[in-house]
Every structure is written in C-alpha cells, then in structure tokens.
C-alpha cells in the first residue's frame, strides 16, 4: 500500500474578485505585510495572501524541504488543493524567488517579483546575508527594549532604513508586529541555512509574463543580486524610484499598479 501523503495547510486570506493573484512574503515575513496593497488590488483580482511554511501562523511541516524549490512545490500544491491550479503570483524577496520556481515548473500564469531573491550570479553576497541576519538579531538583542527604543523616531528610522525606502511611512505598530513574527518563525534559521549555495537557475524556457522590480533604495539586494542571465528574454525589468526592499508602505499605489500590470496580458509587451 502506498504511503499516504500528509496534507499541508497554509494559513491564508482570500479577498476580492477577478483572476486569482497569490502573494508570497519574504524570509521571516508574514502575509500581513501585503495589507497596504490588498484593498487596492481587491477590486480587480482575487487576492490570496499566504503565510509560508514555518512563518507567520503556518506551522513547519515535518520533513519540509526548505530550499526555494521545495517551498515552491509546497505552495503550488497547497494552491492547487484550494482550487488554484495556475494562478498569477506576486512575491517579495524569498517570495519572488519562490514565484519564479513555480513558474519554471509550469504552475503560474504570470510572476511579478518585487525585489526577488535568488538572482545572484553564484551565491548570496555576504552583505546581503549579513543584513538579513541582522533583521533577526536586532529585535532579539533588544528584547523588551524594542518597545521603548522604537518610540524614539530617529532610532526607529535608523533601524529600518536598510529595509524600507521611506521608513517614516511604516507604522511603529507594524514594525513591532513584524519583529515579533520574525522572532517567532520556526523556519527562519533553517531557511537561511538551506539557501546557502543556492540560486535561481534555468528559467529561460518560462513562457508566461515575468516582471521584476528592484527599487532605487533597495540596499539589501544590490547590483550583485540582479543577474538577468537565468531569466527569459521577455522579462520586464523595472526600477521604481523610492522603493526599498519592502516597498509596501513606501508606495502602496505604485506596488499595486506593478502587480496589476504584471498579472495582465500587457506584461508581455517589453
């Protein structure tokens, strides 16, 4: 008798009407990071925001492959289980990398990568790895002092200036909730370790619309993380002004516009 495969359930939210658009967060993130964007998308798309395995409210399944290709398969399988066989995908950072892996497997209608990870030439640059790890270590170091420290505006802005292009636009309450979510992530350290030596490759055959957007204020994924050689020739490359690595509060209208256009037929018009 064949072994029964464990059904994986990922915490998610479905909002709006129209073609389905699945949004995937980055490492240490949670689906709430898309909250500023969802109301702008919902009149035009059915928006599905997902907590990745071991992040947010989603448990880490036993035996989960935490390489990008493994997480991507889990996400695509889960989406299929809720009736989304080939939706559009939008992803930030790790979520963008996952979206590209899903498209490579032929399971996406389009991909819009907002500062996607994985596009380095050989391996993740040290400056990128150091900054991502510091996002986890900093709130851990401050502990209960995070609350009073973030009440001091110059300190709060300094703590987030490498993540947001316009850190003054991100509410303090969101920063605290994001920090708590990151510290509570079962999969953060394991996913970081699994990404070592990995990158996105062999995407030349992808035949669906691909849009890649790296903001002018993204210092986490700099020029060394924007290699074009593994993506199809029809990929659109955008450089939105003022966007940081997490631009949802920097420019919600602009992010929504890129996601809407990226998940439309016009995305093939390079």
PDB file of C-alpha atoms in Angstrom:
ATOM      1  CA  UNK A   1       0.000   0.000   0.000  1.00  0.00           C
ATOM      2  CA  UNK A   2       1.386   3.422  -0.975  1.00  0.00           C
ATOM      3  CA  UNK A   3       2.184   5.815   1.851  1.00  0.00           C
ATOM      4  CA  UNK A   4      -0.435   8.499   2.324  1.00  0.00           C
ATOM      5  CA  UNK A   5       0.937  11.984   1.759  1.00  0.00           C
ATOM      6  CA  UNK A   6       0.301  14.415   4.610  1.00  0.00           C
ATOM      7  CA  UNK A   7      -1.994  17.234   3.581  1.00  0.00           C
ATOM      8  CA  UNK A   8      -0.302  20.585   4.091  1.00  0.00           C
ATOM      9  CA  UNK A   9      -2.435  23.521   5.162  1.00  0.00           C
ATOM     10  CA  UNK A  10      -1.001  27.023   4.952  1.00  0.00           C
ATOM     11  CA  UNK A  11      -2.691  29.899   6.716  1.00  0.00           C
ATOM     12  CA  UNK A  12      -4.052  32.277   4.117  1.00  0.00           C
ATOM     13  CA  UNK A  13      -6.575  35.009   3.374  1.00  0.00           C
ATOM     14  CA  UNK A  14      -8.706  35.352   0.233  1.00  0.00           C
ATOM     15  CA  UNK A  15     -10.098  38.766  -0.696  1.00  0.00           C
ATOM     16  CA  UNK A  16     -11.607  40.391  -3.776  1.00  0.00           C
ATOM     17  CA  UNK A  17     -12.854  39.292  -7.187  1.00  0.00           C
ATOM     18  CA  UNK A  18     -11.225  38.575 -10.513  1.00  0.00           C
ATOM     19  CA  UNK A  19      -8.294  36.492 -11.724  1.00  0.00           C
ATOM     20  CA  UNK A  20      -6.531  34.917  -8.719  1.00  0.00           C
ATOM     21  CA  UNK A  21      -3.273  36.553  -7.615  1.00  0.00           C
ATOM     22  CA  UNK A  22      -1.243  34.772  -4.925  1.00  0.00           C
ATOM     23  CA  UNK A  23       1.103  36.976  -2.891  1.00  0.00           C
ATOM     24  CA  UNK A  24       4.133  35.485  -1.124  1.00  0.00           C
ATOM     25  CA  UNK A  25       6.189  37.228   1.566  1.00  0.00           C
ATOM     26  CA  UNK A  26       9.932  37.114   2.201  1.00  0.00           C
ATOM     27  CA  UNK A  27      12.016  35.251   4.762  1.00  0.00           C
ATOM     28  CA  UNK A  28      10.883  35.974   8.313  1.00  0.00           C
ATOM     29  CA  UNK A  29       7.787  37.727   6.996  1.00  0.00           C
ATOM     30  CA  UNK A  30       4.040  37.144   7.234  1.00  0.00           C
ATOM     31  CA  UNK A  31       1.064  37.587   4.962  1.00  0.00           C
ATOM     32  CA  UNK A  32       0.066  40.814   6.747  1.00  0.00           C
ATOM     33  CA  UNK A  33       2.956  42.561   5.018  1.00  0.00           C
ATOM     34  CA  UNK A  34       0.647  42.911   1.983  1.00  0.00           C
ATOM     35  CA  UNK A  35      -2.093  44.683   3.956  1.00  0.00           C
ATOM     36  CA  UNK A  36      -1.465  48.158   2.453  1.00  0.00           C
ATOM     37  CA  UNK A  37      -1.769  46.684  -1.063  1.00  0.00           C
ATOM     38  CA  UNK A  38      -4.695  44.273  -0.804  1.00  0.00           C
ATOM     39  CA  UNK A  39      -7.502  46.900  -0.781  1.00  0.00           C
ATOM     40  CA  UNK A  40      -6.050  48.392  -3.972  1.00  0.00           C
ATOM     41  CA  UNK A  41      -5.920  45.000  -5.702  1.00  0.00           C
ATOM     42  CA  UNK A  42      -9.202  43.501  -4.468  1.00  0.00           C
ATOM     43  CA  UNK A  43     -11.495  45.331  -6.937  1.00  0.00           C
ATOM     44  CA  UNK A  44      -9.514  43.780  -9.810  1.00  0.00           C
ATOM     45  CA  UNK A  45      -8.117  40.458  -8.515  1.00  0.00           C
ATOM     46  CA  UNK A  46      -8.992  37.721  -6.098  1.00  0.00           C
ATOM     47  CA  UNK A  47      -6.031  38.201  -3.782  1.00  0.00           C
ATOM     48  CA  UNK A  48      -4.671  35.237  -1.815  1.00  0.00           C
ATOM     49  CA  UNK A  49      -2.031  36.084   0.775  1.00  0.00           C
ATOM     50  CA  UNK A  50      -0.208  33.110   2.301  1.00  0.00           C
ATOM     51  CA  UNK A  51       1.973  32.503   5.346  1.00  0.00           C
ATOM     52  CA  UNK A  52       4.828  30.319   4.094  1.00  0.00           C
ATOM     53  CA  UNK A  53       5.645  27.048   5.925  1.00  0.00           C
ATOM     54  CA  UNK A  54       7.128  27.850   9.318  1.00  0.00           C
ATOM     55  CA  UNK A  55       6.366  31.576   9.059  1.00  0.00           C
ATOM     56  CA  UNK A  56       3.514  33.691  10.352  1.00  0.00           C
ATOM     57  CA  UNK A  57       0.707  31.414  11.506  1.00  0.00           C
ATOM     58  CA  UNK A  58       1.653  28.466   9.280  1.00  0.00           C
ATOM     59  CA  UNK A  59       3.310  25.507  11.026  1.00  0.00           C
ATOM     60  CA  UNK A  60       6.510  23.975   9.729  1.00  0.00           C
ATOM     61  CA  UNK A  61       5.541  20.548   8.330  1.00  0.00           C
ATOM     62  CA  UNK A  62       7.741  17.628   9.291  1.00  0.00           C
ATOM     63  CA  UNK A  63      10.279  16.929   6.583  1.00  0.00           C
ATOM     64  CA  UNK A  64       9.651  20.177   4.710  1.00  0.00           C
ATOM     65  CA  UNK A  65      12.335  20.884   2.110  1.00  0.00           C
ATOM     66  CA  UNK A  66      13.309  24.488   2.906  1.00  0.00           C
ATOM     67  CA  UNK A  67      15.236  25.101  -0.272  1.00  0.00           C
ATOM     68  CA  UNK A  68      13.396  27.507  -2.547  1.00  0.00           C
ATOM     69  CA  UNK A  69      12.398  24.711  -4.921  1.00  0.00           C
ATOM     70  CA  UNK A  70      10.934  22.697  -2.022  1.00  0.00           C
ATOM     71  CA  UNK A  71       8.939  25.571  -0.538  1.00  0.00           C
ATOM     72  CA  UNK A  72       7.727  26.488  -4.029  1.00  0.00           C
ATOM     73  CA  UNK A  73       6.353  22.985  -4.555  1.00  0.00           C
ATOM     74  CA  UNK A  74       4.577  23.097  -1.191  1.00  0.00           C
ATOM     75  CA  UNK A  75       2.986  26.449  -2.052  1.00  0.00           C
ATOM     76  CA  UNK A  76       1.909  25.325  -5.536  1.00  0.00           C
ATOM     77  CA  UNK A  77       0.484  22.076  -4.162  1.00  0.00           C
ATOM     78  CA  UNK A  78      -1.424  23.956  -1.474  1.00  0.00           C
ATOM     79  CA  UNK A  79      -2.810  26.421  -4.011  1.00  0.00           C
ATOM     80  CA  UNK A  80      -3.979  23.527  -6.187  1.00  0.00           C
ATOM     81  CA  UNK A  81      -5.695  21.989  -3.147  1.00  0.00           C
ATOM     82  CA  UNK A  82      -7.824  25.126  -2.713  1.00  0.00           C
ATOM     83  CA  UNK A  83      -8.741  25.307  -6.394  1.00  0.00           C
ATOM     84  CA  UNK A  84      -5.908  27.485  -7.698  1.00  0.00           C
ATOM     85  CA  UNK A  85      -4.213  25.322 -10.308  1.00  0.00           C
ATOM     86  CA  UNK A  86      -2.346  28.055 -12.183  1.00  0.00           C
ATOM     87  CA  UNK A  87      -2.854  31.464 -10.579  1.00  0.00           C
ATOM     88  CA  UNK A  88      -0.823  34.620 -11.023  1.00  0.00           C
ATOM     89  CA  UNK A  89       1.942  35.025  -8.451  1.00  0.00           C
ATOM     90  CA  UNK A  90       3.493  38.078  -6.874  1.00  0.00           C
ATOM     91  CA  UNK A  91       6.334  37.709  -4.422  1.00  0.00           C
ATOM     92  CA  UNK A  92       8.721  39.824  -2.392  1.00  0.00           C
ATOM     93  CA  UNK A  93      12.315  38.746  -1.688  1.00  0.00           C
ATOM     94  CA  UNK A  94      12.192  34.980  -0.959  1.00  0.00           C
ATOM     95  CA  UNK A  95       8.566  35.053  -2.143  1.00  0.00           C
ATOM     96  CA  UNK A  96       9.727  36.366  -5.519  1.00  0.00           C
ATOM     97  CA  UNK A  97      12.228  33.526  -5.829  1.00  0.00           C
ATOM     98  CA  UNK A  98       9.515  31.005  -4.966  1.00  0.00           C
ATOM     99  CA  UNK A  99       7.229  32.542  -7.591  1.00  0.00           C
ATOM    100  CA  UNK A 100       9.913  32.109 -10.251  1.00  0.00           C
ATOM    101  CA  UNK A 101      10.412  28.468  -9.249  1.00  0.00           C
ATOM    102  CA  UNK A 102       6.661  27.899  -9.522  1.00  0.00           C
ATOM    103  CA  UNK A 103       6.630  29.462 -12.997  1.00  0.00           C
ATOM    104  CA  UNK A 104       9.587  27.297 -14.027  1.00  0.00           C
ATOM    105  CA  UNK A 105       7.517  24.259 -13.035  1.00  0.00           C
ATOM    106  CA  UNK A 106       4.696  25.478 -15.315  1.00  0.00           C
ATOM    107  CA  UNK A 107       2.296  26.244 -12.470  1.00  0.00           C
ATOM    108  CA  UNK A 108       1.950  30.047 -12.714  1.00  0.00           C
ATOM    109  CA  UNK A 109       0.002  32.277 -15.089  1.00  0.00           C
ATOM    110  CA  UNK A 110       2.476  35.120 -14.518  1.00  0.00           C
ATOM    111  CA  UNK A 111       5.079  36.256 -11.999  1.00  0.00           C
ATOM    112  CA  UNK A 112       5.733  39.693 -10.563  1.00  0.00           C
ATOM    113  CA  UNK A 113       8.846  39.735  -8.408  1.00  0.00           C
ATOM    114  CA  UNK A 114       9.203  42.666  -6.027  1.00  0.00           C
ATOM    115  CA  UNK A 115      12.928  42.621  -5.176  1.00  0.00           C
ATOM    116  CA  UNK A 116      13.128  38.841  -5.679  1.00  0.00           C
ATOM    117  CA  UNK A 117      15.919  36.889  -4.024  1.00  0.00           C
ATOM    118  CA  UNK A 118      17.917  34.204  -5.821  1.00  0.00           C
ATOM    119  CA  UNK A 119      19.150  36.283  -8.761  1.00  0.00           C
ATOM    120  CA  UNK A 120      22.790  36.356  -7.726  1.00  0.00           C
ATOM    121  CA  UNK A 121      25.449  35.020 -10.114  1.00  0.00           C
ATOM    122  CA  UNK A 122      26.935  32.350  -7.853  1.00  0.00           C
ATOM    123  CA  UNK A 123      25.887  32.608  -4.196  1.00  0.00           C
ATOM    124  CA  UNK A 124      24.207  35.142  -1.946  1.00  0.00           C
ATOM    125  CA  UNK A 125      26.591  38.076  -1.314  1.00  0.00           C
ATOM    126  CA  UNK A 126      27.916  38.440   2.199  1.00  0.00           C
ATOM    127  CA  UNK A 127      26.487  41.956   2.570  1.00  0.00           C
ATOM    128  CA  UNK A 128      23.006  40.629   1.776  1.00  0.00           C
ATOM    129  CA  UNK A 129      23.271  37.699   4.179  1.00  0.00           C
ATOM    130  CA  UNK A 130      24.610  39.943   6.952  1.00  0.00           C
ATOM    131  CA  UNK A 131      21.749  42.423   6.582  1.00  0.00           C
ATOM    132  CA  UNK A 132      19.057  39.736   6.566  1.00  0.00           C
ATOM    133  CA  UNK A 133      20.508  38.036   9.648  1.00  0.00           C
ATOM    134  CA  UNK A 134      20.715  41.405  11.412  1.00  0.00           C
ATOM    135  CA  UNK A 135      16.973  41.869  10.899  1.00  0.00           C
ATOM    136  CA  UNK A 136      16.508  38.814  13.107  1.00  0.00           C
ATOM    137  CA  UNK A 137      19.303  39.522  15.576  1.00  0.00           C
ATOM    138  CA  UNK A 138      18.429  43.153  16.292  1.00  0.00           C
ATOM    139  CA  UNK A 139      14.984  42.613  17.907  1.00  0.00           C
ATOM    140  CA  UNK A 140      16.379  39.541  19.629  1.00  0.00           C
ATOM    141  CA  UNK A 141      19.178  41.680  21.086  1.00  0.00           C
ATOM    142  CA  UNK A 142      16.862  44.456  22.237  1.00  0.00           C
ATOM    143  CA  UNK A 143      14.223  42.093  23.618  1.00  0.00           C
ATOM    144  CA  UNK A 144      11.724  44.023  25.787  1.00  0.00           C
ATOM    145  CA  UNK A 145      13.569  47.251  24.975  1.00  0.00           C
ATOM    146  CA  UNK A 146      12.232  47.155  21.397  1.00  0.00           C
ATOM    147  CA  UNK A 147       9.069  48.931  22.513  1.00  0.00           C
ATOM    148  CA  UNK A 148      10.723  51.964  24.159  1.00  0.00           C
ATOM    149  CA  UNK A 149      13.534  52.130  21.585  1.00  0.00           C
ATOM    150  CA  UNK A 150      11.127  52.299  18.651  1.00  0.00           C
ATOM    151  CA  UNK A 151       9.313  55.206  20.310  1.00  0.00           C
ATOM    152  CA  UNK A 152      12.391  57.313  19.576  1.00  0.00           C
ATOM    153  CA  UNK A 153      11.791  58.318  15.982  1.00  0.00           C
ATOM    154  CA  UNK A 154      15.434  58.761  14.824  1.00  0.00           C
ATOM    155  CA  UNK A 155      16.349  55.340  16.242  1.00  0.00           C
ATOM    156  CA  UNK A 156      13.322  53.664  14.672  1.00  0.00           C
ATOM    157  CA  UNK A 157      14.117  55.170  11.278  1.00  0.00           C
ATOM    158  CA  UNK A 158      17.765  54.140  11.545  1.00  0.00           C
ATOM    159  CA  UNK A 159      16.766  50.564  12.388  1.00  0.00           C
ATOM    160  CA  UNK A 160      14.633  50.207   9.263  1.00  0.00           C
ATOM    161  CA  UNK A 161      16.391  52.435   6.720  1.00  0.00           C
ATOM    162  CA  UNK A 162      18.024  49.432   5.010  1.00  0.00           C
ATOM    163  CA  UNK A 163      14.653  47.707   4.584  1.00  0.00           C
ATOM    164  CA  UNK A 164      12.209  50.470   3.677  1.00  0.00           C
ATOM    165  CA  UNK A 165      12.976  53.221   1.211  1.00  0.00           C
ATOM    166  CA  UNK A 166      10.815  55.638   3.200  1.00  0.00           C
ATOM    167  CA  UNK A 167      10.868  54.201   6.731  1.00  0.00           C
ATOM    168  CA  UNK A 168       8.839  57.058   8.199  1.00  0.00           C
ATOM    169  CA  UNK A 169       5.808  55.735   6.331  1.00  0.00           C
ATOM    170  CA  UNK A 170       5.773  52.364   8.118  1.00  0.00           C
ATOM    171  CA  UNK A 171       3.684  52.489  11.326  1.00  0.00           C
ATOM    172  CA  UNK A 172       5.577  51.687  14.506  1.00  0.00           C
ATOM    173  CA  UNK A 173       2.964  49.054  15.402  1.00  0.00           C
ATOM    174  CA  UNK A 174       3.690  47.230  12.144  1.00  0.00           C
ATOM    175  CA  UNK A 175       7.424  47.255  12.834  1.00  0.00           C
ATOM    176  CA  UNK A 176       6.872  45.693  16.264  1.00  0.00           C
ATOM    177  CA  UNK A 177       4.494  43.036  14.936  1.00  0.00           C
ATOM    178  CA  UNK A 178       6.879  42.184  12.109  1.00  0.00           C
ATOM    179  CA  UNK A 179       9.756  41.853  14.584  1.00  0.00           C
ATOM    180  CA  UNK A 180       7.735  39.538  16.816  1.00  0.00           C
ATOM    181  CA  UNK A 181       6.694  37.452  13.829  1.00  0.00           C
ATOM    182  CA  UNK A 182      10.269  37.106  12.652  1.00  0.00           C
ATOM    183  CA  UNK A 183      11.500  36.020  16.081  1.00  0.00           C
ATOM    184  CA  UNK A 184       8.650  33.516  16.251  1.00  0.00           C
ATOM    185  CA  UNK A 185       9.404  31.984  12.862  1.00  0.00           C
ATOM    186  CA  UNK A 186      10.154  28.278  13.177  1.00  0.00           C
ATOM    187  CA  UNK A 187      11.789  28.234   9.772  1.00  0.00           C
ATOM    188  CA  UNK A 188      13.911  31.411   9.700  1.00  0.00           C
ATOM    189  CA  UNK A 189      17.333  29.952  10.573  1.00  0.00           C
ATOM    190  CA  UNK A 190      16.664  26.693   8.740  1.00  0.00           C
ATOM    191  CA  UNK A 191      15.603  28.516   5.583  1.00  0.00           C
ATOM    192  CA  UNK A 192      18.666  30.755   5.731  1.00  0.00           C
ATOM    193  CA  UNK A 193      20.871  27.683   6.010  1.00  0.00           C
ATOM    194  CA  UNK A 194      19.050  25.943   3.163  1.00  0.00           C
ATOM    195  CA  UNK A 195      19.589  28.939   0.862  1.00  0.00           C
ATOM    196  CA  UNK A 196      23.363  28.718   1.245  1.00  0.00           C
ATOM    197  CA  UNK A 197      24.917  27.994  -2.131  1.00  0.00           C
ATOM    198  CA  UNK A 198      21.517  28.092  -3.864  1.00  0.00           C
ATOM    199  CA  UNK A 199      20.224  30.447  -6.554  1.00  0.00           C
ATOM    200  CA  UNK A 200      17.559  30.593  -9.248  1.00  0.00           C
ATOM    201  CA  UNK A 201      18.675  28.901 -12.471  1.00  0.00           C
ATOM    202  CA  UNK A 202      17.402  27.583 -15.810  1.00  0.00           C
ATOM    203  CA  UNK A 203      14.425  29.879 -16.181  1.00  0.00           C
ATOM    204  CA  UNK A 204      14.994  30.623 -19.866  1.00  0.00           C
ATOM    205  CA  UNK A 205      12.093  28.445 -21.005  1.00  0.00           C
ATOM    206  CA  UNK A 206       9.467  30.221 -18.867  1.00  0.00           C
ATOM    207  CA  UNK A 207       6.817  31.387 -21.325  1.00  0.00           C
ATOM    208  CA  UNK A 208       4.493  33.370 -19.048  1.00  0.00           C
ATOM    209  CA  UNK A 209       4.793  37.110 -18.303  1.00  0.00           C
ATOM    210  CA  UNK A 210       7.626  37.911 -15.881  1.00  0.00           C
ATOM    211  CA  UNK A 211       8.061  41.324 -14.271  1.00  0.00           C
ATOM    212  CA  UNK A 212      10.990  42.103 -11.960  1.00  0.00           C
ATOM    213  CA  UNK A 213      11.088  45.325  -9.928  1.00  0.00           C
ATOM    214  CA  UNK A 214      14.064  46.439  -7.845  1.00  0.00           C
ATOM    215  CA  UNK A 215      13.590  49.804  -6.153  1.00  0.00           C
ATOM    216  CA  UNK A 216      16.194  52.553  -6.300  1.00  0.00           C
ATOM    217  CA  UNK A 217      16.538  52.435  -2.491  1.00  0.00           C
ATOM    218  CA  UNK A 218      16.916  48.675  -2.120  1.00  0.00           C
ATOM    219  CA  UNK A 219      20.289  48.200  -0.391  1.00  0.00           C
ATOM    220  CA  UNK A 220      19.702  44.603   0.717  1.00  0.00           C
ATOM    221  CA  UNK A 221      19.658  43.191  -2.819  1.00  0.00           C
ATOM    222  CA  UNK A 222      22.140  45.396  -4.624  1.00  0.00           C
ATOM    223  CA  UNK A 223      23.598  45.106  -8.151  1.00  0.00           C
ATOM    224  CA  UNK A 224      25.201  41.751  -7.343  1.00  0.00           C
ATOM    225  CA  UNK A 225      21.733  40.281  -6.780  1.00  0.00           C
ATOM    226  CA  UNK A 226      20.170  41.341 -10.074  1.00  0.00           C
ATOM    227  CA  UNK A 227      21.637  38.939 -12.603  1.00  0.00           C
ATOM    228  CA  UNK A 228      19.437  38.603 -15.690  1.00  0.00           C
ATOM    229  CA  UNK A 229      21.109  35.599 -17.273  1.00  0.00           C
ATOM    230  CA  UNK A 230      18.796  32.895 -15.883  1.00  0.00           C
ATOM    231  CA  UNK A 231      15.505  34.545 -16.900  1.00  0.00           C
ATOM    232  CA  UNK A 232      13.708  34.558 -20.260  1.00  0.00           C
ATOM    233  CA  UNK A 233      14.395  37.333 -22.755  1.00  0.00           C
ATOM    234  CA  UNK A 234      10.847  38.702 -22.440  1.00  0.00           C
ATOM    235  CA  UNK A 235      11.306  39.536 -18.735  1.00  0.00           C
ATOM    236  CA  UNK A 236      10.451  43.153 -17.923  1.00  0.00           C
ATOM    237  CA  UNK A 237      12.850  44.937 -15.571  1.00  0.00           C
ATOM    238  CA  UNK A 238      11.631  47.944 -13.584  1.00  0.00           C
ATOM    239  CA  UNK A 239      13.450  50.315 -11.192  1.00  0.00           C
ATOM    240  CA  UNK A 240      10.748  52.178  -9.253  1.00  0.00           C
ATOM    241  CA  UNK A 241      12.012  55.359  -7.615  1.00  0.00           C
ATOM    242  CA  UNK A 242      11.975  55.475  -3.831  1.00  0.00           C
ATOM    243  CA  UNK A 243      11.214  51.793  -3.247  1.00  0.00           C
ATOM    244  CA  UNK A 244      13.200  49.950  -0.609  1.00  0.00           C
ATOM    245  CA  UNK A 245      13.439  46.198  -0.238  1.00  0.00           C
ATOM    246  CA  UNK A 246       9.957  46.096   1.338  1.00  0.00           C
ATOM    247  CA  UNK A 247       8.107  48.852  -0.529  1.00  0.00           C
ATOM    248  CA  UNK A 248       4.542  48.105   0.601  1.00  0.00           C
ATOM    249  CA  UNK A 249       4.407  51.212   2.791  1.00  0.00           C
ATOM    250  CA  UNK A 250       6.882  53.200   0.662  1.00  0.00           C
ATOM    251  CA  UNK A 251       4.462  53.336  -2.265  1.00  0.00           C
ATOM    252  CA  UNK A 252       1.343  51.152  -1.941  1.00  0.00           C
ATOM    253  CA  UNK A 253      -0.295  52.589  -5.062  1.00  0.00           C
ATOM    254  CA  UNK A 254       2.849  52.001  -7.107  1.00  0.00           C
ATOM    255  CA  UNK A 255       3.305  48.427  -5.862  1.00  0.00           C
ATOM    256  CA  UNK A 256      -0.344  47.669  -6.587  1.00  0.00           C
ATOM    257  CA  UNK A 257      -0.013  49.095 -10.104  1.00  0.00           C
ATOM    258  CA  UNK A 258       3.040  46.931 -10.834  1.00  0.00           C
ATOM    259  CA  UNK A 259       1.270  43.814  -9.545  1.00  0.00           C
ATOM    260  CA  UNK A 260      -1.856  44.534 -11.586  1.00  0.00           C
ATOM    261  CA  UNK A 261       0.074  45.179 -14.778  1.00  0.00           C
ATOM    262  CA  UNK A 262       2.382  42.226 -14.164  1.00  0.00           C
ATOM    263  CA  UNK A 263      -0.608  39.899 -13.902  1.00  0.00           C
ATOM    264  CA  UNK A 264      -2.154  41.166 -17.136  1.00  0.00           C
ATOM    265  CA  UNK A 265      -1.555  40.366 -20.809  1.00  0.00           C
ATOM    266  CA  UNK A 266       0.258  43.708 -21.223  1.00  0.00           C
ATOM    267  CA  UNK A 267       3.140  42.316 -19.161  1.00  0.00           C
ATOM    268  CA  UNK A 268       4.404  40.526 -22.298  1.00  0.00           C
ATOM    269  CA  UNK A 269       4.886  43.825 -24.085  1.00  0.00           C
ATOM    270  CA  UNK A 270       8.512  44.568 -23.207  1.00  0.00           C
TER     271      UNK A 270
END
